[in-house]
JSON list of C-alpha atoms in Angstrom, two decimals:
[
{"chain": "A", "resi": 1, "resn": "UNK", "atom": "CA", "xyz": [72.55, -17.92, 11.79]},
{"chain": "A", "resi": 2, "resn": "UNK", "atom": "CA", "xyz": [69.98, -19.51, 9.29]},
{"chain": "A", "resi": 3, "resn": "UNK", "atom": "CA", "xyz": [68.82, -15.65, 8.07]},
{"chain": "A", "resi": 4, "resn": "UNK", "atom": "CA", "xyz": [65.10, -16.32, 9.04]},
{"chain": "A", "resi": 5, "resn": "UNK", "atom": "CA", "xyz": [63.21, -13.74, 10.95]},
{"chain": "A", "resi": 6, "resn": "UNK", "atom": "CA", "xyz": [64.01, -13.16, 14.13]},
{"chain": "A", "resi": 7, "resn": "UNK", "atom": "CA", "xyz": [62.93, -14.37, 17.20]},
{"chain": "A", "resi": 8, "resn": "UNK", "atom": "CA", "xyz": [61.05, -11.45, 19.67]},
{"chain": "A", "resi": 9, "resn": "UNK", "atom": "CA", "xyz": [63.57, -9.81, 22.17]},
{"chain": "A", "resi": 10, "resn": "UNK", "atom": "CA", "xyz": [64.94, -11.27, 24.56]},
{"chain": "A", "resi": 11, "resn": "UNK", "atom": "CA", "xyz": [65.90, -14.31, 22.53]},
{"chain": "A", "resi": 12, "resn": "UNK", "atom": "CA", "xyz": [65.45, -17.15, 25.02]},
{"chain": "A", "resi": 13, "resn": "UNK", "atom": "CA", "xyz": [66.69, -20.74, 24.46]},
{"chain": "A", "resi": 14, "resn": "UNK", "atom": "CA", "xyz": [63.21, -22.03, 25.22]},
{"chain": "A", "resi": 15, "resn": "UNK", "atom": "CA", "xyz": [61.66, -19.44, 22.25]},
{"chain": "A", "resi": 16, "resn": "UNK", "atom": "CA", "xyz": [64.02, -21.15, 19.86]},
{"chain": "A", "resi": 17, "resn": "UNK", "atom": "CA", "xyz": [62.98, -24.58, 20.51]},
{"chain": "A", "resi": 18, "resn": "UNK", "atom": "CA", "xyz": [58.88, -23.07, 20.33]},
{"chain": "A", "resi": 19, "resn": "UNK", "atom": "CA", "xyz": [59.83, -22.28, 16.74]},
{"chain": "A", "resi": 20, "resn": "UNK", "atom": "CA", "xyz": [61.47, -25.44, 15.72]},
{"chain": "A", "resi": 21, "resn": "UNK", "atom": "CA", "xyz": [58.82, -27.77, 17.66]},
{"chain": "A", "resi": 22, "resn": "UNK", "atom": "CA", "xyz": [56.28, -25.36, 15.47]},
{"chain": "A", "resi": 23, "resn": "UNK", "atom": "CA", "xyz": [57.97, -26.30, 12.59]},
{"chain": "A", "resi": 24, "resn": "UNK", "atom": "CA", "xyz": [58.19, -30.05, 13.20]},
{"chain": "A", "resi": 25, "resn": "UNK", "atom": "CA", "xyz": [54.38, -29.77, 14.10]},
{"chain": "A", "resi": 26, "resn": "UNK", "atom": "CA", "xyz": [53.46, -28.75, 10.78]},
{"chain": "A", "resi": 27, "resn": "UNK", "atom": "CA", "xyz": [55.70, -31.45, 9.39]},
{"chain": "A", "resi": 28, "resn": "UNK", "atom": "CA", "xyz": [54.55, -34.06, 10.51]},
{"chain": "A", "resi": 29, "resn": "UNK", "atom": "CA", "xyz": [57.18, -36.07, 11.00]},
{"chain": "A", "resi": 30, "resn": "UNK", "atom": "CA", "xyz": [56.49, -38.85, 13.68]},
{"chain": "A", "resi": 31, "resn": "UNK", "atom": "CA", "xyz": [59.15, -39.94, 15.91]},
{"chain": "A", "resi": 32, "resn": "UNK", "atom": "CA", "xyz": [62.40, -38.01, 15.27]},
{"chain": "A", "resi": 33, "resn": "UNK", "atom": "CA", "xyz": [66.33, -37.92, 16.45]},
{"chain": "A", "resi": 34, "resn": "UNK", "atom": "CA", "xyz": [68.19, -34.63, 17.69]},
{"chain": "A", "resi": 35, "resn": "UNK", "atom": "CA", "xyz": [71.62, -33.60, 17.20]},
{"chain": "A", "resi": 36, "resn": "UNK", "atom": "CA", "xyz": [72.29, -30.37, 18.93]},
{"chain": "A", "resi": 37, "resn": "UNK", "atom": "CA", "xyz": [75.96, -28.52, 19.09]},
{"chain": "A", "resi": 38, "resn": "UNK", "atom": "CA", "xyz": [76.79, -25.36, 21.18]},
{"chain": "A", "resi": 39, "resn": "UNK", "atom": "CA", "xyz": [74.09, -23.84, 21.62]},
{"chain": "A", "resi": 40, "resn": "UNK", "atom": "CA", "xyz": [72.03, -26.19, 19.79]},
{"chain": "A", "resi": 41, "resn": "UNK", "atom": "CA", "xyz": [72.61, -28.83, 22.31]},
{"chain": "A", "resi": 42, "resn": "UNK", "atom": "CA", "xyz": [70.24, -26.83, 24.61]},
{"chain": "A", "resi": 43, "resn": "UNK", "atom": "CA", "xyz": [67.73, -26.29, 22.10]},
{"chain": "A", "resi": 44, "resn": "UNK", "atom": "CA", "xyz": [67.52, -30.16, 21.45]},
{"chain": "A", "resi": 45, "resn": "UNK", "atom": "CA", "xyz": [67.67, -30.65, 25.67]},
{"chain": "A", "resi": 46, "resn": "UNK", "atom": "CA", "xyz": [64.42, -28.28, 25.37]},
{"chain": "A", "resi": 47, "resn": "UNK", "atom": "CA", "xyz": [62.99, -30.15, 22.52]},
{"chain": "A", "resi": 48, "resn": "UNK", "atom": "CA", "xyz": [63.67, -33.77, 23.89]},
{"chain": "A", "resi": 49, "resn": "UNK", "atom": "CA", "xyz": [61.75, -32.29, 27.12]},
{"chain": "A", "resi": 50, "resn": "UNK", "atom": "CA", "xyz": [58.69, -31.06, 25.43]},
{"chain": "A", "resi": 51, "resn": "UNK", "atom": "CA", "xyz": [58.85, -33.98, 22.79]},
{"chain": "A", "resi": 52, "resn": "UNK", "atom": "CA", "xyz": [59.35, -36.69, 24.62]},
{"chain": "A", "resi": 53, "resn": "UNK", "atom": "CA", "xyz": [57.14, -39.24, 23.20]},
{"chain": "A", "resi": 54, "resn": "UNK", "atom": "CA", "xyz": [58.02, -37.98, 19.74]},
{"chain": "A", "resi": 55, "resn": "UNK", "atom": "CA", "xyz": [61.97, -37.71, 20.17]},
{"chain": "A", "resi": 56, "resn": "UNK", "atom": "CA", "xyz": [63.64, -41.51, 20.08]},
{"chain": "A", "resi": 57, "resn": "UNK", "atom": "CA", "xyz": [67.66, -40.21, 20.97]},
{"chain": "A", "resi": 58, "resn": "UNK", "atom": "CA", "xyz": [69.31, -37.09, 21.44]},
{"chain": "A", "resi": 59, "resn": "UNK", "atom": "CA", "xyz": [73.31, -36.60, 20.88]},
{"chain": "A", "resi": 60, "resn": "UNK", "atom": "CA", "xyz": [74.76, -33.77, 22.12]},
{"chain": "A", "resi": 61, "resn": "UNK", "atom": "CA", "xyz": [77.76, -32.20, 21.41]},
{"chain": "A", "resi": 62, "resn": "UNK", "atom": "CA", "xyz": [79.66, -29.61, 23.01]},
{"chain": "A", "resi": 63, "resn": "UNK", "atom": "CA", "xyz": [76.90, -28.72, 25.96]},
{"chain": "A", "resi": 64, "resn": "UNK", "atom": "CA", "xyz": [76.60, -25.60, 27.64]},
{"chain": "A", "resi": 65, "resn": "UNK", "atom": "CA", "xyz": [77.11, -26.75, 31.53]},
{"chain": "A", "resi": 66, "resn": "UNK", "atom": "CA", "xyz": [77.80, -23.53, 32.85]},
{"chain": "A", "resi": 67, "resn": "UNK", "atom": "CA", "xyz": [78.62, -23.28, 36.52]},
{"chain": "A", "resi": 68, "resn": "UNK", "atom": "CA", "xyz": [76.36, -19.64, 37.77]},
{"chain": "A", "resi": 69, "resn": "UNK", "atom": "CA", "xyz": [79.30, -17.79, 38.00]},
{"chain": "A", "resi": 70, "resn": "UNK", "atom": "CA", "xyz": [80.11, -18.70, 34.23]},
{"chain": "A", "resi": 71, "resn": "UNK", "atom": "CA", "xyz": [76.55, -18.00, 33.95]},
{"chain": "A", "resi": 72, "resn": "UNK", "atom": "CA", "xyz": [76.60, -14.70, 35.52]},
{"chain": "A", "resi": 73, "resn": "UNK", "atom": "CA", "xyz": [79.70, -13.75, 34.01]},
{"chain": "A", "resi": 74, "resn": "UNK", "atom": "CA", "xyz": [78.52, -14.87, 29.91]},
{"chain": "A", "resi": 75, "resn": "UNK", "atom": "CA", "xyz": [75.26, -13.18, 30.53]},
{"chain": "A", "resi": 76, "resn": "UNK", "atom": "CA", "xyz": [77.04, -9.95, 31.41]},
{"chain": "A", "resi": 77, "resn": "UNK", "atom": "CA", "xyz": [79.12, -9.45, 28.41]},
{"chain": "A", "resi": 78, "resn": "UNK", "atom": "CA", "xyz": [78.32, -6.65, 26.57]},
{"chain": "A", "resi": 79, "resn": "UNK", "atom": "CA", "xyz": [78.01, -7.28, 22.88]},
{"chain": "A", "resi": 80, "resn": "UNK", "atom": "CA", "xyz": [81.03, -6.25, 20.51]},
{"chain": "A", "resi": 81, "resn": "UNK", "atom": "CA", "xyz": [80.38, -2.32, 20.05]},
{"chain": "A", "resi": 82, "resn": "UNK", "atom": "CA", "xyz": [79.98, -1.17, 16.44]},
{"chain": "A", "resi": 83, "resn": "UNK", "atom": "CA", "xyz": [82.07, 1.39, 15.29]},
{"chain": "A", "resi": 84, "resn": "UNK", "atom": "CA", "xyz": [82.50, 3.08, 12.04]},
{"chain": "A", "resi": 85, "resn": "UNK", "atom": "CA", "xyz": [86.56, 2.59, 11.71]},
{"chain": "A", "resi": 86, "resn": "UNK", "atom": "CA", "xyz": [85.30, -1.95, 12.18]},
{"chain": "A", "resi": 87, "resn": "UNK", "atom": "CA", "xyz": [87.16, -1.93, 15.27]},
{"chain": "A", "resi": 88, "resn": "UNK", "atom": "CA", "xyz": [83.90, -4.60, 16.49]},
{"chain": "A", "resi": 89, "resn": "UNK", "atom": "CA", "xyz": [84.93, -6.92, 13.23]},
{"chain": "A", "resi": 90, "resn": "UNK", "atom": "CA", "xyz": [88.89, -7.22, 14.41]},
{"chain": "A", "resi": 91, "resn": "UNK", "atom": "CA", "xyz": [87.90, -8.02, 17.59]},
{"chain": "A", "resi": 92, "resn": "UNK", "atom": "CA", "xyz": [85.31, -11.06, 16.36]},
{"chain": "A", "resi": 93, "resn": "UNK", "atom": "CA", "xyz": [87.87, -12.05, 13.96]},
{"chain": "A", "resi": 94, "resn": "UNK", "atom": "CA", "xyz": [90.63, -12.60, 16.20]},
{"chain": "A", "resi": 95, "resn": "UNK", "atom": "CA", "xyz": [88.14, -14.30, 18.66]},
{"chain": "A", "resi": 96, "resn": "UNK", "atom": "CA", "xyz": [87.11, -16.30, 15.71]},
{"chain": "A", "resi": 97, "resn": "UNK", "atom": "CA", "xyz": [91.10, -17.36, 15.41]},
{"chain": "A", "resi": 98, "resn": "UNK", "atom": "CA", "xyz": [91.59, -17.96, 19.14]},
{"chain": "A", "resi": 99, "resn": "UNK", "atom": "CA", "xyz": [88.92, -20.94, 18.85]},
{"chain": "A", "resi": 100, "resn": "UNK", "atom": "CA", "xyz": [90.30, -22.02, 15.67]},
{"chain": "A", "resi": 101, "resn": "UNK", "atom": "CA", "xyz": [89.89, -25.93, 15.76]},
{"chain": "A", "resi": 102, "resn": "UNK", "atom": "CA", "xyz": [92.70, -28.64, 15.42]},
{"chain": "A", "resi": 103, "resn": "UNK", "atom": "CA", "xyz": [92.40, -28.59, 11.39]},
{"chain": "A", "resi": 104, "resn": "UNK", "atom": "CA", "xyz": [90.19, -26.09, 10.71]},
{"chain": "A", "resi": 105, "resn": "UNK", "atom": "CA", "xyz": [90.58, -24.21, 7.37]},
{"chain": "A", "resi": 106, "resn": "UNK", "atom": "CA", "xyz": [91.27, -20.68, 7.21]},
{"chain": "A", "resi": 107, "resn": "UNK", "atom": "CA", "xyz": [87.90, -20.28, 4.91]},
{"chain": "A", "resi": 108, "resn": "UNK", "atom": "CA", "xyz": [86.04, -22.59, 7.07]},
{"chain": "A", "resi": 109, "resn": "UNK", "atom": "CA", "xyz": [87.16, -19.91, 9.68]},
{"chain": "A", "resi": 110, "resn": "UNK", "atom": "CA", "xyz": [86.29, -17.15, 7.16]},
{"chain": "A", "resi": 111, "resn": "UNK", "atom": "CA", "xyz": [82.51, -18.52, 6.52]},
{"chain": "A", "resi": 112, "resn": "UNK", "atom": "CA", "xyz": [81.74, -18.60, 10.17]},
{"chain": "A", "resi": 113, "resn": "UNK", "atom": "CA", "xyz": [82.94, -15.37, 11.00]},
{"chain": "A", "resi": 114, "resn": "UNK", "atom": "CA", "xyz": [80.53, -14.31, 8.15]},
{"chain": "A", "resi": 115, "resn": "UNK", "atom": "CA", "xyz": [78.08, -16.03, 9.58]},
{"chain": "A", "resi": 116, "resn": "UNK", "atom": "CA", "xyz": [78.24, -14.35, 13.01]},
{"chain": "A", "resi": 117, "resn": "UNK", "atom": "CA", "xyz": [78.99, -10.96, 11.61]},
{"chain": "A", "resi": 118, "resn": "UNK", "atom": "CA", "xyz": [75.20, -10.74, 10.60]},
{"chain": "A", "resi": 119, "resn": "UNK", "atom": "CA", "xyz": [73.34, -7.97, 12.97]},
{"chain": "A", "resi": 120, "resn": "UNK", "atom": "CA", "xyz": [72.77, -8.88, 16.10]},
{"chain": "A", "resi": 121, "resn": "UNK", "atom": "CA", "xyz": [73.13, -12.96, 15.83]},
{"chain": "A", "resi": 122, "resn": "UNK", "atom": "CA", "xyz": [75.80, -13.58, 17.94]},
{"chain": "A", "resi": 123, "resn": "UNK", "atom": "CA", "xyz": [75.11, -11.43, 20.98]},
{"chain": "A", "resi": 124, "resn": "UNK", "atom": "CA", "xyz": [71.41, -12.23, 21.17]},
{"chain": "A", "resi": 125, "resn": "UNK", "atom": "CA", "xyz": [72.26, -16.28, 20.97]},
{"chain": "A", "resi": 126, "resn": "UNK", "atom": "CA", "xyz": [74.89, -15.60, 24.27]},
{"chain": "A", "resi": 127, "resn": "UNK", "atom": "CA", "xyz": [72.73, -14.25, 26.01]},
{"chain": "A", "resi": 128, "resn": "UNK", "atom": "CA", "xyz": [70.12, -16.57, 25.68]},
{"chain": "A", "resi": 129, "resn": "UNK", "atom": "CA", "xyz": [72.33, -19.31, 26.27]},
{"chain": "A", "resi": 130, "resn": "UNK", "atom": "CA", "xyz": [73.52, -17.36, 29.51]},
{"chain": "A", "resi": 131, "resn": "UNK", "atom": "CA", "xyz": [70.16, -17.54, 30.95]},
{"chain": "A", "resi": 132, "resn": "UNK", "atom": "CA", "xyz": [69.28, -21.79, 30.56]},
{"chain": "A", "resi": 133, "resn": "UNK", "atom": "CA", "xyz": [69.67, -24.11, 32.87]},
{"chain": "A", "resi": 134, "resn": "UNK", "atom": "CA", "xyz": [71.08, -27.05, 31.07]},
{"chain": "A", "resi": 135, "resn": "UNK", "atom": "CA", "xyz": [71.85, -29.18, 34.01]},
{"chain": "A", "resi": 136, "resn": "UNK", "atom": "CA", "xyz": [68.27, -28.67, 35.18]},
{"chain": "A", "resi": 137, "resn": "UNK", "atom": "CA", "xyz": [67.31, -29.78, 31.50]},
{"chain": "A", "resi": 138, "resn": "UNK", "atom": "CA", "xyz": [69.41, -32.64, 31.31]},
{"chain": "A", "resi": 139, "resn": "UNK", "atom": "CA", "xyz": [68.24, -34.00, 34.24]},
{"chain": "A", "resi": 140, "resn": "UNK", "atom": "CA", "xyz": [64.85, -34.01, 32.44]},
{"chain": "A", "resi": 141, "resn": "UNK", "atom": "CA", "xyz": [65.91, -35.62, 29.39]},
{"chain": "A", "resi": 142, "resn": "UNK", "atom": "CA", "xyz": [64.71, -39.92, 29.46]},
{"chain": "A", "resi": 143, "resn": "UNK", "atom": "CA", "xyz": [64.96, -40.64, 26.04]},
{"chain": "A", "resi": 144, "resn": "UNK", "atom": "CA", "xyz": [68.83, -42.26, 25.28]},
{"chain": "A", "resi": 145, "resn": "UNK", "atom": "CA", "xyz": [71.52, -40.25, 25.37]},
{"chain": "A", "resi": 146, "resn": "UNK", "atom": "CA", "xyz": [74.85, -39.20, 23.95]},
{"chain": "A", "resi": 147, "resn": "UNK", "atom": "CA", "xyz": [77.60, -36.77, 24.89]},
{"chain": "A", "resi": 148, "resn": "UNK", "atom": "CA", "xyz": [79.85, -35.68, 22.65]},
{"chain": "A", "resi": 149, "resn": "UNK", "atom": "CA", "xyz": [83.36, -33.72, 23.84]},
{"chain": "A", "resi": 150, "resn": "UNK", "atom": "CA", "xyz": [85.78, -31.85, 21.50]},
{"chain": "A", "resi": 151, "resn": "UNK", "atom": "CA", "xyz": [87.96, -30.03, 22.67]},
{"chain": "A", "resi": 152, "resn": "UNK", "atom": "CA", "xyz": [86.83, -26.23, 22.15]},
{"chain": "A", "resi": 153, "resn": "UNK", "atom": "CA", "xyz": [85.43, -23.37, 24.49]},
{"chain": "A", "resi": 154, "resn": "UNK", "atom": "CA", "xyz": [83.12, -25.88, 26.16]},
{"chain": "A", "resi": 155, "resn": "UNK", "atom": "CA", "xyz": [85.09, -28.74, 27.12]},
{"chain": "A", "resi": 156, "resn": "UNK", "atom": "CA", "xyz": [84.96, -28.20, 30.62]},
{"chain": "A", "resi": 157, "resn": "UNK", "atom": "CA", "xyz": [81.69, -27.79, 30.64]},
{"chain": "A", "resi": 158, "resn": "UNK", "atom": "CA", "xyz": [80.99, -30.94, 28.42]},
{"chain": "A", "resi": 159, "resn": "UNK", "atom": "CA", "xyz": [83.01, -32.57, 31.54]},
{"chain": "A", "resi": 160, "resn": "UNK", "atom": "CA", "xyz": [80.36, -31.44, 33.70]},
{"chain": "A", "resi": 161, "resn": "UNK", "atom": "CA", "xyz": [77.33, -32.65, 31.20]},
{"chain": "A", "resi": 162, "resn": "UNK", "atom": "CA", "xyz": [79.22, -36.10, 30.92]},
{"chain": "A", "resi": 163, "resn": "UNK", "atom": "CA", "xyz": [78.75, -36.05, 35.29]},
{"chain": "A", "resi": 164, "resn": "UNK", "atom": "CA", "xyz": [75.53, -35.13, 35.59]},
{"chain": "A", "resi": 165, "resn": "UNK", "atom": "CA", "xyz": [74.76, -38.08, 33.22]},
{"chain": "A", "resi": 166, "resn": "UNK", "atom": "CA", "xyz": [77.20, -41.04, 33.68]},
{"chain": "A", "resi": 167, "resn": "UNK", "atom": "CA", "xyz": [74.35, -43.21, 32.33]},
{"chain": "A", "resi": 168, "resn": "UNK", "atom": "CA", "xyz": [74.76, -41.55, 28.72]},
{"chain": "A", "resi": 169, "resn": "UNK", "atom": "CA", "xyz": [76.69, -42.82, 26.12]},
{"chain": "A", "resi": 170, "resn": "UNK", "atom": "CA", "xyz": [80.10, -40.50, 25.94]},
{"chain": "A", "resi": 171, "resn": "UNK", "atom": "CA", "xyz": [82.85, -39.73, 22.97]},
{"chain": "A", "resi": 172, "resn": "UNK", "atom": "CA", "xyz": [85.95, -37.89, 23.41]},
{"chain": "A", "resi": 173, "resn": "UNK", "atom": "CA", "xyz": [87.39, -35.63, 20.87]},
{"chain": "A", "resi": 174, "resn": "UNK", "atom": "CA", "xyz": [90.54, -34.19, 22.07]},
{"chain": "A", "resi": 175, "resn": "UNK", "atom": "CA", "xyz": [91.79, -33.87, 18.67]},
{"chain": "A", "resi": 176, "resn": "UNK", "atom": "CA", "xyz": [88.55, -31.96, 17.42]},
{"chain": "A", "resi": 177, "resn": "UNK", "atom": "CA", "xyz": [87.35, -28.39, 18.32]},
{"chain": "A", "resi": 178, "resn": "UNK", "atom": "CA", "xyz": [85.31, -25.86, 16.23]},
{"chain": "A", "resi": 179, "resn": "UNK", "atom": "CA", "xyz": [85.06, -26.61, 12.30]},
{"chain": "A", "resi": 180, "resn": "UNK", "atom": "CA", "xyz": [84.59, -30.26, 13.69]},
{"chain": "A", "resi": 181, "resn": "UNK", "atom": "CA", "xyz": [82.15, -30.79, 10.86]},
{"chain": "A", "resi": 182, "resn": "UNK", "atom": "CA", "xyz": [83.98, -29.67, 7.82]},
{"chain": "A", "resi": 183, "resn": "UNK", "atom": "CA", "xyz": [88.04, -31.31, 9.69]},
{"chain": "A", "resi": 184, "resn": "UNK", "atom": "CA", "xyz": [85.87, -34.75, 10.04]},
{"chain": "A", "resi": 185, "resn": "UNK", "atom": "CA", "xyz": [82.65, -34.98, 8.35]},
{"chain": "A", "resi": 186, "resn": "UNK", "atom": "CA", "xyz": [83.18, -39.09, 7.68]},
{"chain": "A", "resi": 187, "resn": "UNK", "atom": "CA", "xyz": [83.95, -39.38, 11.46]},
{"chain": "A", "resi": 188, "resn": "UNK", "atom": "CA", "xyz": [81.28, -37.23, 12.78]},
{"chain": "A", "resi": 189, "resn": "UNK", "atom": "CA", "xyz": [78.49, -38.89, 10.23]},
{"chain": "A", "resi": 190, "resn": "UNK", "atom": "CA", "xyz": [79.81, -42.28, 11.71]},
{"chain": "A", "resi": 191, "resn": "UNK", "atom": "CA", "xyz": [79.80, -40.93, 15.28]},
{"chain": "A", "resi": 192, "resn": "UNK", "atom": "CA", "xyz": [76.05, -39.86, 14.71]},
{"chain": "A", "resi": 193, "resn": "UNK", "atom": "CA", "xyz": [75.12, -43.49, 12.53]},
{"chain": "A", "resi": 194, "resn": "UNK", "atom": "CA", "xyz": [77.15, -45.81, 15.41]},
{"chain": "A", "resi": 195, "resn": "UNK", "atom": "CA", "xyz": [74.45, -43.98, 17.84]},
{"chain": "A", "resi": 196, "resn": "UNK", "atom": "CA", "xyz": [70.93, -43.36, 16.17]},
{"chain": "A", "resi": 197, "resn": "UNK", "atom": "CA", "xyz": [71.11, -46.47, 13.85]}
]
């Protein structure tokens, strides 16, 4: 939801990590640490793949394990249909408030739901997170590596991230969902110092 152009349709999870390892290119920035969440945890798996002599640690929280009939059924969602009488914004409001996290503010709630009513964001993200295989990319990933679990719409599937790598460092955050950031920033900021320091 960062408002920058947008990506060539289909989106694709591996088109979004193209333009951020183009941006770190022209950066210049030597060796680097991810932090990916939602669907940003499979845009740092793709990075930490591509990267890996550049990328010391990747911590990822909330990851997209789907099982293929997940898969199949995500990918097939049709995206909110917009209507004139906003019937499409009650329905991804009152989504928004069925994730609600543990603690999270009614304007943190508010600001996201903002965020995903831009055109188009929200939709074109699921589906490209429908169609990667983050199993198959965590199996890839050698650098060190951290799992991170609230409890939110992933949490089984974080389960099944945390199995596919028992050799990764884990956290569980059963009192933490969605708004995770704004709820806890001094625990999340020492979650992410504890492992990249």
């Amino acid at each position: 939801y960062g408002m920058s152009d947008p990506a060539p349709d289909p989106q694709t999870i591996t088109a979004y990590a193209d333009a951020i390892a183009d941006g770190l290119a022209a950066l210049d920035l030597g060796a680097i640490d991810l932090v990916g969440y939602h669907t940003g945890a499979a845009i740092a798996a793709e990075l930490a793949k591509r990267l890996a002599s550049r990328v010391r640690r990747i911590m990822l929280i909330a990851v997209p394990v789907f099982t293929p009939e997940e898969r199949a059924r995500f990918g097939a969602l049709p995206p909110i249909p917009w209507d004139e009488a906003g019937d499409w914004a009650r329905e991804e409001w009152q989504r928004s408030w069925t994730w609600r996290g543990p603690g999270q503010t009614r304007e943190d709630v508010l600001r996201t739901y903002a965020e995903k009513m831009r055109p188009g964001a929200r939709e074109r993200g699921a589906s490209a997170i429908a169609a990667y295989d983050m199993a198959g990319a965590l199996a890839q990933i050698d650098q060190p590596l951290m799992i991170v679990r609230p409890r939110d719409d992933l949490w089984e599937a974080t389960a099944r991230a945390r199995a596919l790598r028992p050799d990764a460092g884990y956290a569980e955050l059963p009192d933490l969902g969605h708004g995770l950031w704004s709820v806890a920033p001094e625990r999340m900021a020492a979650l992410l110092r504890g492992f990249f320091a």
